[in-house]
CSV table of C-alpha atoms and ligand atoms in Angstrom, one decimal:
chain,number,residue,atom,x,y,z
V,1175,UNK,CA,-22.8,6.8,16.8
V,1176,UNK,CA,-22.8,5.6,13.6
V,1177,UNK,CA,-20.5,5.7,11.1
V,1178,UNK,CA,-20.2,7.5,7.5
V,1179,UNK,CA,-20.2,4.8,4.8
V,1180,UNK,CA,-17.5,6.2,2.6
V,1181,UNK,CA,-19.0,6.7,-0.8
V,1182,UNK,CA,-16.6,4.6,-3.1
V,1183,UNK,CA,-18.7,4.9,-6.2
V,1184,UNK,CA,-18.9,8.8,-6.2
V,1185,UNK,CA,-14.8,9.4,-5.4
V,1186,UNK,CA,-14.5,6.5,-8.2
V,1187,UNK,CA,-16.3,8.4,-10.8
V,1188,UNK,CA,-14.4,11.6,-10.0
V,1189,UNK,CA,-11.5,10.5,-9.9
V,1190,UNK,CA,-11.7,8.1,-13.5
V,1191,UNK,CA,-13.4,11.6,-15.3
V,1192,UNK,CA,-10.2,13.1,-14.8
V,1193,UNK,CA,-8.4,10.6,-16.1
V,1194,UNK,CA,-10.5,10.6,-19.3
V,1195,UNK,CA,-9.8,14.5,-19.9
V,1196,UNK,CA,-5.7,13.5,-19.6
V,1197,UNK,CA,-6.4,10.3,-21.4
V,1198,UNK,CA,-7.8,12.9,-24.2
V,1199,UNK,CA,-5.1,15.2,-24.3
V,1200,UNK,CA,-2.5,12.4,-25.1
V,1201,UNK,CA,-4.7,11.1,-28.2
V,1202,UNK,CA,-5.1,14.5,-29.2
V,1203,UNK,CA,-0.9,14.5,-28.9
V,1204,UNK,CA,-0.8,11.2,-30.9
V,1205,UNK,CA,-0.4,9.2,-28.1
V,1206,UNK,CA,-2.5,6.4,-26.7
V,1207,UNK,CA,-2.4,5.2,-23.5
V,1208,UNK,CA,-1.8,1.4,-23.6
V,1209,UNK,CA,-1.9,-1.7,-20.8
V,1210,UNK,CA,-1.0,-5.1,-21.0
V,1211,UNK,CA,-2.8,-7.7,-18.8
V,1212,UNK,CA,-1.0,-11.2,-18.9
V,1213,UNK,CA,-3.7,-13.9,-17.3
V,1214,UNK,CA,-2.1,-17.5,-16.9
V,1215,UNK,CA,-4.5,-20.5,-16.5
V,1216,UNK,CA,-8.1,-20.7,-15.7
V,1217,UNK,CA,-8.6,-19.3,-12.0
V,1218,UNK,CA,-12.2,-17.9,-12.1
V,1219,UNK,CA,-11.1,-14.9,-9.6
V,1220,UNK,CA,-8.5,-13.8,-11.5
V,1221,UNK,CA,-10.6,-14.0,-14.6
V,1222,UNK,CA,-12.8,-11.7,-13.0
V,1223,UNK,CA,-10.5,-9.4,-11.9
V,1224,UNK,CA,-8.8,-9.2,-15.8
V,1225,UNK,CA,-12.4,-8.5,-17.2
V,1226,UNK,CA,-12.5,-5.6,-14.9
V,1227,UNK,CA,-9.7,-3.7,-15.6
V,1228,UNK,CA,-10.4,-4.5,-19.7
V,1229,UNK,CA,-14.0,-2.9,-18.8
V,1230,UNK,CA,-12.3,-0.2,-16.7
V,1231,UNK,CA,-9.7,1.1,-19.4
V,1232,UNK,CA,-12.3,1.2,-22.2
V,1233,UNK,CA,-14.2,3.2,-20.1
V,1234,UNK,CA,-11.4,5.9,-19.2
V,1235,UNK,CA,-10.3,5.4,-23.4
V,1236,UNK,CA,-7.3,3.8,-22.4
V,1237,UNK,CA,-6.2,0.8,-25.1
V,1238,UNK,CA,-5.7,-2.7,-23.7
V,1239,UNK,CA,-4.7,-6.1,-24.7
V,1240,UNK,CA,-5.3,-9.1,-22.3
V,1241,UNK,CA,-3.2,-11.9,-23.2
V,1242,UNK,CA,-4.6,-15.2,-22.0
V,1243,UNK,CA,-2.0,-17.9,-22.0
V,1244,UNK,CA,-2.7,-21.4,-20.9
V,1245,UNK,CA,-1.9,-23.0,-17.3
V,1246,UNK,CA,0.5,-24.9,-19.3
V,1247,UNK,CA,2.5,-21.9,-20.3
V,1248,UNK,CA,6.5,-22.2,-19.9
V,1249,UNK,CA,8.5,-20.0,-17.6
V,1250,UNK,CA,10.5,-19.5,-21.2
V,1251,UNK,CA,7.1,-18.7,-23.0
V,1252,UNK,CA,6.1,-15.9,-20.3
V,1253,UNK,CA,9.2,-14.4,-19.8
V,1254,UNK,CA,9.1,-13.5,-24.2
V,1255,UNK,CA,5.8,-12.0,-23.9
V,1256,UNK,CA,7.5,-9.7,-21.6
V,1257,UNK,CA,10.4,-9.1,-23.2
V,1258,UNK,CA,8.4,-8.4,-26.3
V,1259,UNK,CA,5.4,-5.9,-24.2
V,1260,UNK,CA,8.5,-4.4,-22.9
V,1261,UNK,CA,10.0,-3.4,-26.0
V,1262,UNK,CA,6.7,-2.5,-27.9
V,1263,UNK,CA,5.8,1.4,-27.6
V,1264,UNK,CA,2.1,1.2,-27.8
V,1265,UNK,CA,2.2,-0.2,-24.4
V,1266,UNK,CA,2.7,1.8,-21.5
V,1267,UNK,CA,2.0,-0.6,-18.6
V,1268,UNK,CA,2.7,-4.0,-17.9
V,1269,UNK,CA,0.7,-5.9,-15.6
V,1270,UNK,CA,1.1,-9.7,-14.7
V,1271,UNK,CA,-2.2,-10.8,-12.7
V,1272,UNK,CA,-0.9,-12.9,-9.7
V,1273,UNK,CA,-1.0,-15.7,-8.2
V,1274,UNK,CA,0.9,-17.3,-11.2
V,1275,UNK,CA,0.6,-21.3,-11.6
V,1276,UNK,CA,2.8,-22.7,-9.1
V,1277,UNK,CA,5.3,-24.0,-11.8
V,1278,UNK,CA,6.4,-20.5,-12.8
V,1279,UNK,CA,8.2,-18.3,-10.7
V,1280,UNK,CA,6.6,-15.4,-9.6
V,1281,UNK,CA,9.6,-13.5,-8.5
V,1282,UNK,CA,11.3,-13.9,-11.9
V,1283,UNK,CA,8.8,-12.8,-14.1
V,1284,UNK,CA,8.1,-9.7,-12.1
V,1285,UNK,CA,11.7,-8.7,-11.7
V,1286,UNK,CA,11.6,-9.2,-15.7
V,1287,UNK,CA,9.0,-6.0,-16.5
V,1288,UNK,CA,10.3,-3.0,-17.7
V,1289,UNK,CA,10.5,-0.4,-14.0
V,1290,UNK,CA,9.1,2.2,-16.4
V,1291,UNK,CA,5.7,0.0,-17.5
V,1292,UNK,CA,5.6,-1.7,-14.1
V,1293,UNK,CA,2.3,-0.3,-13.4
V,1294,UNK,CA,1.3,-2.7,-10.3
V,1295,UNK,CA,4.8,-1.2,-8.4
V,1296,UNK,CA,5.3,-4.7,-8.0
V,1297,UNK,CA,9.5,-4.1,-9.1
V,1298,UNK,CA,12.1,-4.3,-6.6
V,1299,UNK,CA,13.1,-0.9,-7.8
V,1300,UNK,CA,9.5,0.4,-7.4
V,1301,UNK,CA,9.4,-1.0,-4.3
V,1302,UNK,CA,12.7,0.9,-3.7
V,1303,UNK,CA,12.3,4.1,-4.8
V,1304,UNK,CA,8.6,4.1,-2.2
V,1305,UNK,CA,10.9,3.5,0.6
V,1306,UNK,CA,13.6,6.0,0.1
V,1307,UNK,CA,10.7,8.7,-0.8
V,1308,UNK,CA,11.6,8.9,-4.4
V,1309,UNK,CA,9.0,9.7,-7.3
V,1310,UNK,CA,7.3,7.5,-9.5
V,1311,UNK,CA,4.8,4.7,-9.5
V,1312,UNK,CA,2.8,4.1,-6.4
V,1313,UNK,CA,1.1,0.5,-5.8
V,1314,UNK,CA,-2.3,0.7,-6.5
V,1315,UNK,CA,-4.3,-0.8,-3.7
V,1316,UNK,CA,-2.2,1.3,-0.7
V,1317,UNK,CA,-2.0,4.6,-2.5
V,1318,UNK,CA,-6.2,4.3,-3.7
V,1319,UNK,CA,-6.7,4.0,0.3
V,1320,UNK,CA,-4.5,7.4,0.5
V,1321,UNK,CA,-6.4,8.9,-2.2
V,1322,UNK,CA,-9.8,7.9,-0.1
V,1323,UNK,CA,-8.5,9.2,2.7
V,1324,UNK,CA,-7.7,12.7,0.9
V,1325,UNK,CA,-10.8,13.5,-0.6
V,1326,UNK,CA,-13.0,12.6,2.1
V,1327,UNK,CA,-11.1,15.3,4.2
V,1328,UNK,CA,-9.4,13.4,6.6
V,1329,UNK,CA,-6.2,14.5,7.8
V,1330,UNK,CA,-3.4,12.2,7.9
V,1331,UNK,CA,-0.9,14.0,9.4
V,1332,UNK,CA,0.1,13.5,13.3
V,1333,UNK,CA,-2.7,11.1,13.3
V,1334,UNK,CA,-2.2,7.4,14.6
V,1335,UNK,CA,-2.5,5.3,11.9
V,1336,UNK,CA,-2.4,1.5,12.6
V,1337,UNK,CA,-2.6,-1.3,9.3
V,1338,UNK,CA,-3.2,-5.2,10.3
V,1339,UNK,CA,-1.7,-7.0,7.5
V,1340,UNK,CA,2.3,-7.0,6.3
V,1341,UNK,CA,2.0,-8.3,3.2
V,1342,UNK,CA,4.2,-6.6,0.5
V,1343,UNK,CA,1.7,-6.2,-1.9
V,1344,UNK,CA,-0.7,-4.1,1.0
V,1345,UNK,CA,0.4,-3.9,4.4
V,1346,UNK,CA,4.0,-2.8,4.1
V,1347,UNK,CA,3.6,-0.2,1.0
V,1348,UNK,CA,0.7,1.2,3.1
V,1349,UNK,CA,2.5,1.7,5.9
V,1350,UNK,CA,5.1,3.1,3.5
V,1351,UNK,CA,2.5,5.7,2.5
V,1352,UNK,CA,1.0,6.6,5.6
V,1353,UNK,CA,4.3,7.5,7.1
V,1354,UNK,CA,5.0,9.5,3.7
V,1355,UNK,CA,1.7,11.4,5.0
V,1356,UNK,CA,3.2,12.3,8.3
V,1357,UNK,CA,1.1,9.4,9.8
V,1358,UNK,CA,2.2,7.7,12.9
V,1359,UNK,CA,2.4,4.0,11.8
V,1360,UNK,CA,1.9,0.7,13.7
V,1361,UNK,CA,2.1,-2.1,11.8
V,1362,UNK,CA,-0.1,-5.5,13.3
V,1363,UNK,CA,0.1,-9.2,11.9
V,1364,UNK,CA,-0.5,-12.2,12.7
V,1365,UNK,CA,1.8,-12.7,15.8
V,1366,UNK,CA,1.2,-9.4,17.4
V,1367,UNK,CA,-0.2,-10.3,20.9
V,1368,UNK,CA,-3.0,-8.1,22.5
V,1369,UNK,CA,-4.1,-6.8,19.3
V,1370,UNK,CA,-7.2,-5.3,20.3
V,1371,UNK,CA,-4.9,-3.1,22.4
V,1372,UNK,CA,-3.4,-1.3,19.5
V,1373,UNK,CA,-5.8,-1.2,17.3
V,1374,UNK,CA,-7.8,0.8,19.9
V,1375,UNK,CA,-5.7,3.4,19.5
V,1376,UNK,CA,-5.9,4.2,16.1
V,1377,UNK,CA,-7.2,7.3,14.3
V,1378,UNK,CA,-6.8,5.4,11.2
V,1379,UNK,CA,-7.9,1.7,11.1
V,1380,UNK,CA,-6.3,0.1,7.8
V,1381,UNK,CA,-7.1,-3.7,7.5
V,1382,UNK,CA,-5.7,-6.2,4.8
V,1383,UNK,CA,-5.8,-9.7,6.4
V,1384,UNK,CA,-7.7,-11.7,4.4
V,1385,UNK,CA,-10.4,-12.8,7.0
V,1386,UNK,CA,-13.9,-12.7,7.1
V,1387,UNK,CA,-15.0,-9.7,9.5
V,1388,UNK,CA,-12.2,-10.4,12.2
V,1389,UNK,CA,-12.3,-6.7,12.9
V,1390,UNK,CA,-15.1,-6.2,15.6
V,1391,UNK,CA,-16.3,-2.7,17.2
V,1392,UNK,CA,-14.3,-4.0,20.0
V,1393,UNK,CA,-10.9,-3.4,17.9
V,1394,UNK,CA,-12.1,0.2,17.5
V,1395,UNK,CA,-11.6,3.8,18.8
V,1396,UNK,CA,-14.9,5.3,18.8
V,1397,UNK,CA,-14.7,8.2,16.3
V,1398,UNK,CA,-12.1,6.2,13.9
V,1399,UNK,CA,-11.6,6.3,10.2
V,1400,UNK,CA,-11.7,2.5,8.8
V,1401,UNK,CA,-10.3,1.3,5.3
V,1402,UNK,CA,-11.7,-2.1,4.7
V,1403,UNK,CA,-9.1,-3.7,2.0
V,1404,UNK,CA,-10.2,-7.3,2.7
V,1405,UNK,CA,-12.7,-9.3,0.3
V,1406,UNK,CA,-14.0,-12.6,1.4
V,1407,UNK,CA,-16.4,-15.3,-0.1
V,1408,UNK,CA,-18.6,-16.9,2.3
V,1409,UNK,CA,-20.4,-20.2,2.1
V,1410,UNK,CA,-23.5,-18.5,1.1
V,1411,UNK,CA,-21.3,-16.7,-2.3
V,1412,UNK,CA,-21.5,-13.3,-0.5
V,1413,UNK,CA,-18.8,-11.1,-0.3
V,1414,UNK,CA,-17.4,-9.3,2.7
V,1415,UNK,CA,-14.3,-7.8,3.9
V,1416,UNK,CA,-12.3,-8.0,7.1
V,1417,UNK,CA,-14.3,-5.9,9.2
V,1418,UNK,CA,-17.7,-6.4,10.5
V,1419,UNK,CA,-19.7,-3.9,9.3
V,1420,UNK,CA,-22.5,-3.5,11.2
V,1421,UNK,CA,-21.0,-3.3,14.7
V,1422,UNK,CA,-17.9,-1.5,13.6
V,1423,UNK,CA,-20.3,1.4,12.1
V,1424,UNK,CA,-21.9,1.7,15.3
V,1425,UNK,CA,-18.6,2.9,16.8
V,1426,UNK,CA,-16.5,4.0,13.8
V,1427,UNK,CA,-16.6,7.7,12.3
V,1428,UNK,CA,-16.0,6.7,8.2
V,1429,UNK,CA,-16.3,3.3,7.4
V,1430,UNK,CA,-15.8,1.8,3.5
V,1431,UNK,CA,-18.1,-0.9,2.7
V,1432,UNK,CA,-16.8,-4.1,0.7
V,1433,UNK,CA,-17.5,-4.3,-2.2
V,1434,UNK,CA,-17.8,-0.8,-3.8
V,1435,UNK,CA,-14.6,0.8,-2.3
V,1436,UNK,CA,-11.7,-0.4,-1.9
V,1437,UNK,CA,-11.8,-2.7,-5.1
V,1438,UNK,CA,-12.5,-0.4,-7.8
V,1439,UNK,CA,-10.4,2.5,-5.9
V,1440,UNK,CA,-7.1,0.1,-6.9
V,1441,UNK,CA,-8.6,-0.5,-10.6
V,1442,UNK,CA,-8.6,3.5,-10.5
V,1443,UNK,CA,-5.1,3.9,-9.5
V,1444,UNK,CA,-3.9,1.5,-12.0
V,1445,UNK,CA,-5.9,3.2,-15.0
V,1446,UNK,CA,-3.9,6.0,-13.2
V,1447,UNK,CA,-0.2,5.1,-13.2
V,1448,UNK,CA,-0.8,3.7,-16.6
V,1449,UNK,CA,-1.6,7.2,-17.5
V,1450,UNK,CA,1.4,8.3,-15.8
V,1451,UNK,CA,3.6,6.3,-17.4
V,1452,UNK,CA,2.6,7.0,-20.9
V,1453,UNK,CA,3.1,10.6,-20.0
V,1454,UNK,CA,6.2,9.4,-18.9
V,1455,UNK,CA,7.2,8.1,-21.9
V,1456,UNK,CA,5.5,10.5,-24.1
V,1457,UNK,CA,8.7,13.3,-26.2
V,1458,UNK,CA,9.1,16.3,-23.8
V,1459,UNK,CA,7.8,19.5,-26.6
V,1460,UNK,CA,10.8,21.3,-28.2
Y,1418,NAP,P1,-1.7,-11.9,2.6
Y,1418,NAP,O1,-0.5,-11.8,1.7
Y,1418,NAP,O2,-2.3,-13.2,2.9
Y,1418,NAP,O3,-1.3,-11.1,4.0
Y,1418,NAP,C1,-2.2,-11.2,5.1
Y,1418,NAP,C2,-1.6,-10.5,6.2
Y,1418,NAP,O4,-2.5,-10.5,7.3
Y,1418,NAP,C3,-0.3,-11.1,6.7
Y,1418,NAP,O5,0.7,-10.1,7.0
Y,1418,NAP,C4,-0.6,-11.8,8.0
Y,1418,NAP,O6,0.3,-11.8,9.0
Y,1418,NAP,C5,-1.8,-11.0,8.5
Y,1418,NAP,N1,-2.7,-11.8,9.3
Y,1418,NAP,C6,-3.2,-13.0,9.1
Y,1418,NAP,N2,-4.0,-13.4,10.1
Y,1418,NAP,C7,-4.0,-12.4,11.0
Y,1418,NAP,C8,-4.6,-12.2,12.3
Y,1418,NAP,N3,-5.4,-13.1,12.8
Y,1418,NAP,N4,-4.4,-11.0,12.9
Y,1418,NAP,C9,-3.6,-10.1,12.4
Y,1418,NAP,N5,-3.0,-10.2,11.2
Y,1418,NAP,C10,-3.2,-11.4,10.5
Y,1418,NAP,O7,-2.9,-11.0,2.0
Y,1418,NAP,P2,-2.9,-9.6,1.1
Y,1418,NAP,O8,-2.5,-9.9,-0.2
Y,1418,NAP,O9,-2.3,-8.5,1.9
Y,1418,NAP,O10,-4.5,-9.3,1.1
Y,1418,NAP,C11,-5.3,-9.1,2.3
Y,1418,NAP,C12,-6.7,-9.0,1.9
Y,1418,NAP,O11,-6.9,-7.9,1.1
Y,1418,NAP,C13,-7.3,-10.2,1.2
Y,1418,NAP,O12,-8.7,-10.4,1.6
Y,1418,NAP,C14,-7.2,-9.8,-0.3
Y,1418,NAP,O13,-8.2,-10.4,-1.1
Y,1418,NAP,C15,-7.5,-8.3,-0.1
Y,1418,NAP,N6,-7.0,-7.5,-1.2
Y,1418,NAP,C16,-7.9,-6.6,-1.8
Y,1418,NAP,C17,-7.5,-5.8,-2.8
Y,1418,NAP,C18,-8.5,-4.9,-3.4
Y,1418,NAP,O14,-8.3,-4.4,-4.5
Y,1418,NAP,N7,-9.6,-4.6,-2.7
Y,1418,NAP,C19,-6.2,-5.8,-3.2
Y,1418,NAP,C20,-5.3,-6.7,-2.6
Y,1418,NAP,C21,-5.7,-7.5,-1.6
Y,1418,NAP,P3,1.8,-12.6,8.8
Y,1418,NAP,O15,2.6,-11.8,7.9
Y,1418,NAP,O16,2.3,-12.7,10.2
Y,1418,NAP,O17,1.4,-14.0,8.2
């Protein structure tokens, strides 16, 4: 067998035209849809990542405004912009591009933007109202797999769904998701034992660990839908995820590649809950 490579590009394009029609029907009501991208210090990922998202809202007409503060920035400093991006109403979303110099905390700064302009989902509250089932922003890299998984047809309910990886900016909200789906969710990490075992079992392979290809054909049911959220530099400057591509298409039924899935899916969703939250914000008509 081998697998359907999961075209990213294509449910990327459809998905940020929409977006451009509602983006278009705010400006035509007077409002523009505006983010706010705080980068601190010089790391050359995260640069990367900020130039992307400016490209990406230009493209969908959404307005942004990258603020690019020096590694020497003050907790005191940061924590103003906020409060100042917070209280201005051209700006709908809020986002904070992590990891954050080790001198600033992380926690602090995050707890600080507004729940309503959180557009990552990053707020406790956020994070909350996901757990308990209750509407509103949805973090962008877990519910871009969902959306993936929707509009290639696949059915989520009933089905086994296992995710490797618990961190609380993937793992955990995506179990979240998948169990909001009807899913039946296993959760792997790094001290489950036998993982080979459970993985095998899944109808829907979700990985976010954060190493190169550990995710063999071995680790899969033949037949099995596999999201690839992992992105990994090798010595030779080539990019790959957590899964091993070749052999795991042999046995898989959908497979995403990295890069050209997974990535700009979470750009999308964020261009997304922006939007959202300007509508939010935007006078209900008399
Ligand atoms: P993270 O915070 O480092 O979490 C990694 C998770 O993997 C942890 O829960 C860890 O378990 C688990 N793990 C580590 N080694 C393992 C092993 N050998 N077997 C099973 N589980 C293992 O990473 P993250 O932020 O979730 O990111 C994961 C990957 O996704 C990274 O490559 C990152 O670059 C990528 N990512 C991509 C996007 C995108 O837009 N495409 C967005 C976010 C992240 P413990 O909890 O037990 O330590």
């Amino acid at each position: 067998m081998t697998a359907e490579r999961i075209n990213g590009k294509q449910i990327v394009a459809e998905i940020r035209e929409q977006i451009t029609k509602q983006v278009q029907d705010l400006v035509r009501n007077g409002i523009q849809p505006g983010l706010a991208v705080v980068l601190v210090g010089d790391d050359p990922a995260s640069a990367v990542y900020v130039r992307n998202k400016e490209k990406s809202c230009a493209e969908v007409g959404i307005h942004s405004e990258v603020y690019r503060l020096p590694a020497s920035t003050s907790q005191g400093e940061l924590m103003e912009l906020i409060g100042r991006l917070n209280r201005d109403a051209n700006i709908h979303g809020i986002l904070v591009q992590l990891p954050l110099p080790e001198h600033l905390n992380e926690e602090a700064v995050i707890d600080a933007i507004s729940v309503d302009k959180d557009v990552d989902c990053f707020h406790p509250a956020n994070v909350g109202n996901l757990m308990i089932g209750k509407p509103g922003m949805l973090p962008c890299t877990p519910s871009g797999v969902i959306e993936v998984l929707k509009r290639i047809g696949v059915g989520i309910e009933g089905n086994h769904a296992v995710v490797v990886g618990r961190s609380n900016i993937v793992g955990k909200p995506m179990a979240m998701l998948l169990l909001r789906e009807n899913a039946t969710v296993t959760v792997c990490h790094s001290r489950t034992p036998n993982m080979e075992e459970i993985t095998k079992q899944a109808d829907i392979l979700v990985v976010a660990v954060g190493r190169a290809q550990i995710i063999e054909a071995r680790h899969v049911k033949p037949g099995a839908v596999v999201i690839d959220v992992g992105m990994n530099r090798l010595d030779n400057g080539k990019l790959v995820g957590d899964v091993h591509y070749d052999s795991v298409a042999q046995v898989a039924g959908h497979i995403t590649p990295v890069p050209g899935c997974v990535g700009p899916m979470t750009i999308t969703m964020l261009l997304q809950n922006t939007l959202q939250a300007a509508q939010n914000m935007a006078p209900t008509p008399r």
